Coordinates of C-alpha atoms in Angstrom, one line a residue:
M1 CA -9.3 24.4 -27.5
N2 CA -12.3 26.1 -26.0
A3 CA -12.5 28.2 -22.8
Y4 CA -13.4 25.2 -20.6
D5 CA -10.4 23.2 -21.9
H6 CA -8.2 26.1 -21.4
F7 CA -9.4 26.4 -17.7
R8 CA -8.9 22.7 -17.1
H9 CA -5.3 22.9 -18.5
W10 CA -4.6 26.0 -16.3
A11 CA -6.0 24.4 -13.2
A12 CA -4.1 21.1 -13.8
T13 CA -0.8 23.0 -14.4
L14 CA -1.4 25.0 -11.2
L15 CA -2.0 21.9 -9.1
E16 CA 1.2 20.3 -10.5
H17 CA 3.2 23.4 -9.7
Q18 CA 1.8 23.4 -6.1
R19 CA 2.6 19.8 -5.6
A20 CA 6.1 20.3 -6.8
K21 CA 6.5 23.2 -4.5
D22 CA 4.9 21.6 -1.4
G23 CA 6.4 18.1 -1.9
A24 CA 4.5 14.9 -2.6
E25 CA 2.0 13.6 -0.1
V26 CA 0.9 10.2 1.1
Y27 CA -2.7 10.4 2.3
Q28 CA -3.5 7.7 5.0
F29 CA -6.8 6.8 6.5
S30 CA -6.5 5.5 10.1
T31 CA -3.5 3.6 11.5
I32 CA -2.0 0.2 11.5
S33 CA -2.2 0.1 15.3
A34 CA -5.9 0.5 15.0
L35 CA -6.0 -2.7 12.8
L36 CA -3.9 -4.5 15.5
E37 CA -6.6 -3.8 18.0
G38 CA -9.3 -5.3 15.8
I39 CA -10.9 -2.1 14.4
Y40 CA -12.0 -3.6 11.1
D41 CA -14.9 -1.2 10.3
G42 CA -14.4 2.2 8.7
D43 CA -16.5 4.8 7.0
V44 CA -14.2 5.9 4.1
T45 CA -15.3 4.7 0.7
V46 CA -13.2 3.6 -2.2
A47 CA -14.4 6.7 -4.1
E48 CA -13.1 9.0 -1.4
I49 CA -9.8 7.2 -1.2
L50 CA -9.3 7.6 -5.0
R51 CA -9.8 11.4 -4.6
H52 CA -6.6 11.5 -2.8
G53 CA -4.3 9.3 -4.9
D54 CA -3.9 6.8 -7.8
F55 CA -1.6 4.3 -6.2
G56 CA -1.7 2.6 -2.8
L57 CA -2.8 -0.2 -0.6
G58 CA -5.0 -1.1 2.3
T59 CA -7.8 -3.4 3.3
F60 CA -11.6 -3.5 3.3
N61 CA -14.2 -3.6 6.1
H62 CA -14.2 -6.9 8.1
L63 CA -10.7 -7.5 6.6
D64 CA -12.7 -8.9 3.6
G65 CA -9.7 -8.8 1.2
E66 CA -6.5 -7.0 0.6
M67 CA -6.6 -3.6 -1.4
V68 CA -4.4 -2.6 -4.3
I69 CA -4.8 0.7 -6.1
V70 CA -2.8 1.1 -9.3
D71 CA -3.2 3.5 -12.2
G72 CA -6.2 5.0 -10.4
V73 CA -8.2 1.8 -10.1
C74 CA -8.8 -0.1 -6.9
Y75 CA -8.8 -3.9 -6.6
R76 CA -10.0 -6.4 -4.0
L77 CA -7.7 -9.4 -3.5
R78 CA -9.4 -12.5 -2.1
P79 CA -8.2 -15.3 0.0
D80 CA -8.2 -17.7 -2.9
G81 CA -5.7 -15.5 -4.7
T82 CA -8.2 -13.9 -7.1
A83 CA -8.7 -10.2 -7.7
T84 CA -11.7 -8.1 -8.9
R85 CA -12.3 -4.4 -9.3
A86 CA -13.7 -2.9 -6.1
A87 CA -17.0 -0.9 -6.1
Q88 CA -16.9 2.8 -5.4
N89 CA -19.0 2.4 -2.3
D90 CA -17.0 -0.4 -0.7
R91 CA -15.5 0.8 2.6
S92 CA -12.1 0.6 4.3
P93 CA -10.8 0.8 7.9
F94 CA -7.3 1.5 6.6
A95 CA -5.7 2.7 3.4
A96 CA -2.7 4.7 2.2
V97 CA -2.5 6.4 -1.2
T98 CA -0.3 8.8 -3.2
R99 CA -0.1 10.2 -6.6
F100 CA 2.7 8.2 -8.1
H101 CA 5.6 10.0 -10.0
A102 CA 8.8 8.1 -10.6
D103 CA 11.7 9.9 -9.2
F104 CA 14.1 7.2 -10.2
E105 CA 13.9 3.6 -11.7
I106 CA 16.2 0.6 -11.3
D107 CA 16.4 -2.0 -14.0
I108 CA 16.6 -5.7 -12.8
E109 CA 18.1 -7.7 -15.6
S110 CA 18.7 -11.0 -14.0
R111 CA 17.0 -13.3 -11.4
T112 CA 17.1 -11.4 -8.1
G113 CA 15.4 -12.2 -4.8
Q114 CA 13.4 -9.9 -2.6
A115 CA 16.2 -8.9 -0.3
D116 CA 18.5 -7.9 -3.1
V117 CA 15.7 -5.9 -5.0
L118 CA 14.8 -4.0 -1.8
G119 CA 18.5 -3.5 -1.0
A120 CA 19.1 -1.9 -4.4
I121 CA 16.2 0.5 -3.6
D122 CA 17.6 1.3 -0.2
R123 CA 20.9 2.3 -1.8
E124 CA 19.3 4.8 -4.1
I125 CA 16.8 6.6 -1.8
E126 CA 17.6 10.1 -0.6
S127 CA 17.0 9.4 3.1
A128 CA 15.6 6.6 5.3
N129 CA 13.5 9.3 7.1
L130 CA 11.2 10.1 4.0
I131 CA 8.3 8.0 2.6
Y132 CA 8.6 6.2 -0.7
A133 CA 6.0 4.6 -2.9
I134 CA 7.4 1.5 -4.5
R135 CA 6.2 0.1 -7.8
V136 CA 8.0 -3.1 -9.2
T137 CA 6.9 -4.4 -12.5
G138 CA 8.1 -7.4 -14.4
Q139 CA 8.4 -11.1 -14.7
F140 CA 8.4 -13.0 -11.3
A141 CA 10.0 -16.5 -11.2
D142 CA 8.1 -17.1 -8.0
L143 CA 6.0 -15.1 -5.6
H144 CA 4.4 -16.0 -2.2
T145 CA 1.4 -14.1 -1.0
R146 CA -1.2 -14.3 1.7
T147 CA -4.7 -12.8 2.3
V148 CA -6.5 -12.7 5.6
M149 CA -9.9 -14.3 5.9
E150 CA -13.0 -12.2 6.4
Q151 CA -13.6 -11.5 10.2
H152 CA -16.9 -11.3 12.1
P153 CA -17.7 -9.6 15.3
P154 CA -16.5 -9.7 18.0
Y155 CA -13.4 -9.0 16.1
P156 CA -10.1 -10.6 17.2
P157 CA -6.8 -8.6 17.2
L158 CA -4.9 -8.6 13.9
T159 CA -2.3 -11.1 15.1
E160 CA -5.0 -13.7 15.8
A161 CA -6.9 -12.9 12.6
T162 CA -3.7 -13.6 10.5
E163 CA -3.4 -17.0 11.9
G164 CA -6.0 -18.3 9.6
Q165 CA -4.7 -16.5 6.5
A166 CA -4.8 -18.1 3.1
E167 CA -1.5 -18.4 1.2
T168 CA -0.9 -18.4 -2.6
R169 CA 2.2 -19.2 -4.5
F170 CA 2.7 -17.8 -8.0
T171 CA 5.3 -19.0 -10.4
D172 CA 6.4 -17.5 -13.8
V173 CA 3.9 -14.7 -13.5
T174 CA 4.0 -11.0 -14.7
G175 CA 2.6 -8.2 -12.6
V176 CA 3.2 -5.4 -10.3
L177 CA 4.1 -5.0 -6.7
V178 CA 2.5 -1.9 -5.1
G179 CA 3.4 -0.5 -1.7
F180 CA 5.5 1.8 0.5
R181 CA 8.8 2.1 2.2
T182 CA 8.0 3.9 5.5
P183 CA 10.5 5.3 8.1
Q184 CA 11.1 3.4 11.3
F185 CA 9.7 6.3 13.4
Q186 CA 6.3 5.8 11.8
Q187 CA 5.9 2.3 13.2
G188 CA 2.4 1.9 14.6
I189 CA 1.0 4.7 12.3
S190 CA 2.1 2.8 9.3
V191 CA 4.1 -0.4 8.7
A192 CA 7.8 0.6 9.2
G193 CA 9.9 -0.7 6.4
Y194 CA 8.4 -2.3 3.2
H195 CA 4.7 -3.2 2.9
L196 CA 3.9 -4.6 -0.5
H197 CA 0.9 -6.0 -2.3
F198 CA 1.0 -7.9 -5.7
L199 CA -1.4 -7.7 -8.7
N200 CA -0.9 -9.8 -11.8
S201 CA -0.9 -8.2 -15.3
D202 CA -4.3 -9.5 -16.1
R203 CA -5.6 -7.8 -12.9
T204 CA -7.2 -11.1 -11.9
A205 CA -5.0 -12.4 -9.0
G206 CA -2.8 -11.1 -6.2
G207 CA -2.3 -10.8 -2.5
H208 CA -0.1 -9.4 0.3
V209 CA 3.6 -10.1 -0.5
L210 CA 5.5 -12.4 1.8
D211 CA 8.4 -13.1 -0.6
F212 CA 9.4 -12.9 -4.3
T213 CA 12.0 -13.6 -6.8
L214 CA 12.1 -11.2 -9.8
Q215 CA 13.3 -12.7 -13.1
R216 CA 13.6 -9.4 -14.7
G217 CA 11.8 -6.1 -14.4
K218 CA 12.0 -2.5 -13.1
A219 CA 11.7 -0.9 -9.7
A220 CA 10.2 2.6 -9.8
V221 CA 10.3 4.8 -6.7
S222 CA 8.2 7.9 -5.9
G223 CA 9.3 10.0 -2.9
A224 CA 7.1 11.9 -0.5
S225 CA 7.9 14.4 2.2
Q226 CA 4.3 14.9 3.5
L227 CA 1.9 12.5 5.4
H228 CA -1.7 13.5 5.8
L229 CA -3.3 11.3 8.5
S230 CA -7.1 11.2 8.5
L231 CA -8.4 9.6 11.7
P232 CA -11.9 8.2 12.4
T233 CA -14.1 10.4 14.5
S234 CA -16.5 7.7 15.6
G235 CA -16.8 4.1 16.4
A236 CA -14.4 1.8 18.2
F237 CA -11.4 3.9 17.3
L238 CA -12.3 6.5 19.9
D239 CA -11.9 4.2 22.8
A240 CA -9.1 1.8 21.5
R241 CA -5.8 1.5 23.2
L242 CA -3.3 2.2 20.4
S243 CA 0.0 2.6 22.2
G244 CA 1.1 -0.9 23.0
D245 CA 4.7 -1.5 24.0
N246 CA 5.3 -4.3 21.6
L247 CA 4.0 -2.7 18.3
S248 CA 6.9 -3.9 16.2
E249 CA 6.5 -7.5 17.4
Q250 CA 2.8 -7.5 16.7
I251 CA 3.1 -5.9 13.3
G252 CA 5.9 -8.4 12.3
K253 CA 3.7 -11.2 13.3
A254 CA 0.7 -9.8 11.5
E255 CA 2.6 -8.9 8.3
G256 CA 4.0 -12.4 8.2
G257 CA 7.5 -11.4 7.0
G258 CA 6.3 -9.3 4.0
R259 CA 8.4 -6.3 5.1
R260 CA 11.8 -5.3 6.4
D261 CA 12.2 -3.5 9.8
E262 CA 15.6 -2.1 9.2
D263 CA 16.3 1.2 7.6
R264 CA 19.3 1.7 5.4
G265 CA 20.3 5.1 4.2

């Protein structure tokens, strides 16, 4: 091992020790309330997002596809259910990423519906007041997804944009669910409860999860105690009204049932 390799190893070890000391972090760009108000253009690139994590989700400018980040690669999920690798200079109005590390895993050995899979996770987490990255891999008996169509200015609010969403049903498919379980008090900043996207094993198809039945697989959970929120400093965000009284209702409608509001501890 040469001097450069020694330095890289030392730096990587130092960073890992610092992360362990400080606690894992979720790095988020903008807020879900901004999307609700129709702020669909952002300046952050895929390259910048990936500098802050190897696992996460989001969307692209103009709502042109759902975003999935898994194993350090970013994918764009289209309304027809297909998935392609995103370009490094593609931009996003909203994304959340972390560096995934499995704190615990749950084996699912028989046919299990979404509510029971998420309930099993709820029973194992340390606290409903922390953030958890969720990765569920396996064979899905069936899986229902949606993807919002690309929007054009003047942008409608998210609740209207999702009325024209395209839905896809997968059966007997292998793949991964990628997302987060977020505390209720973060509603409006993030999506409280579960927010999950799907990507198949071939990395060619996926979407925003509405419902699923897992035939067999494994749920891995990565906890985080820190949230780094990066807000836009220009554009429509600066003048937007982001403190609506019915955020939970709006988010529930926009998410289309692909989450759970209740927190279990």
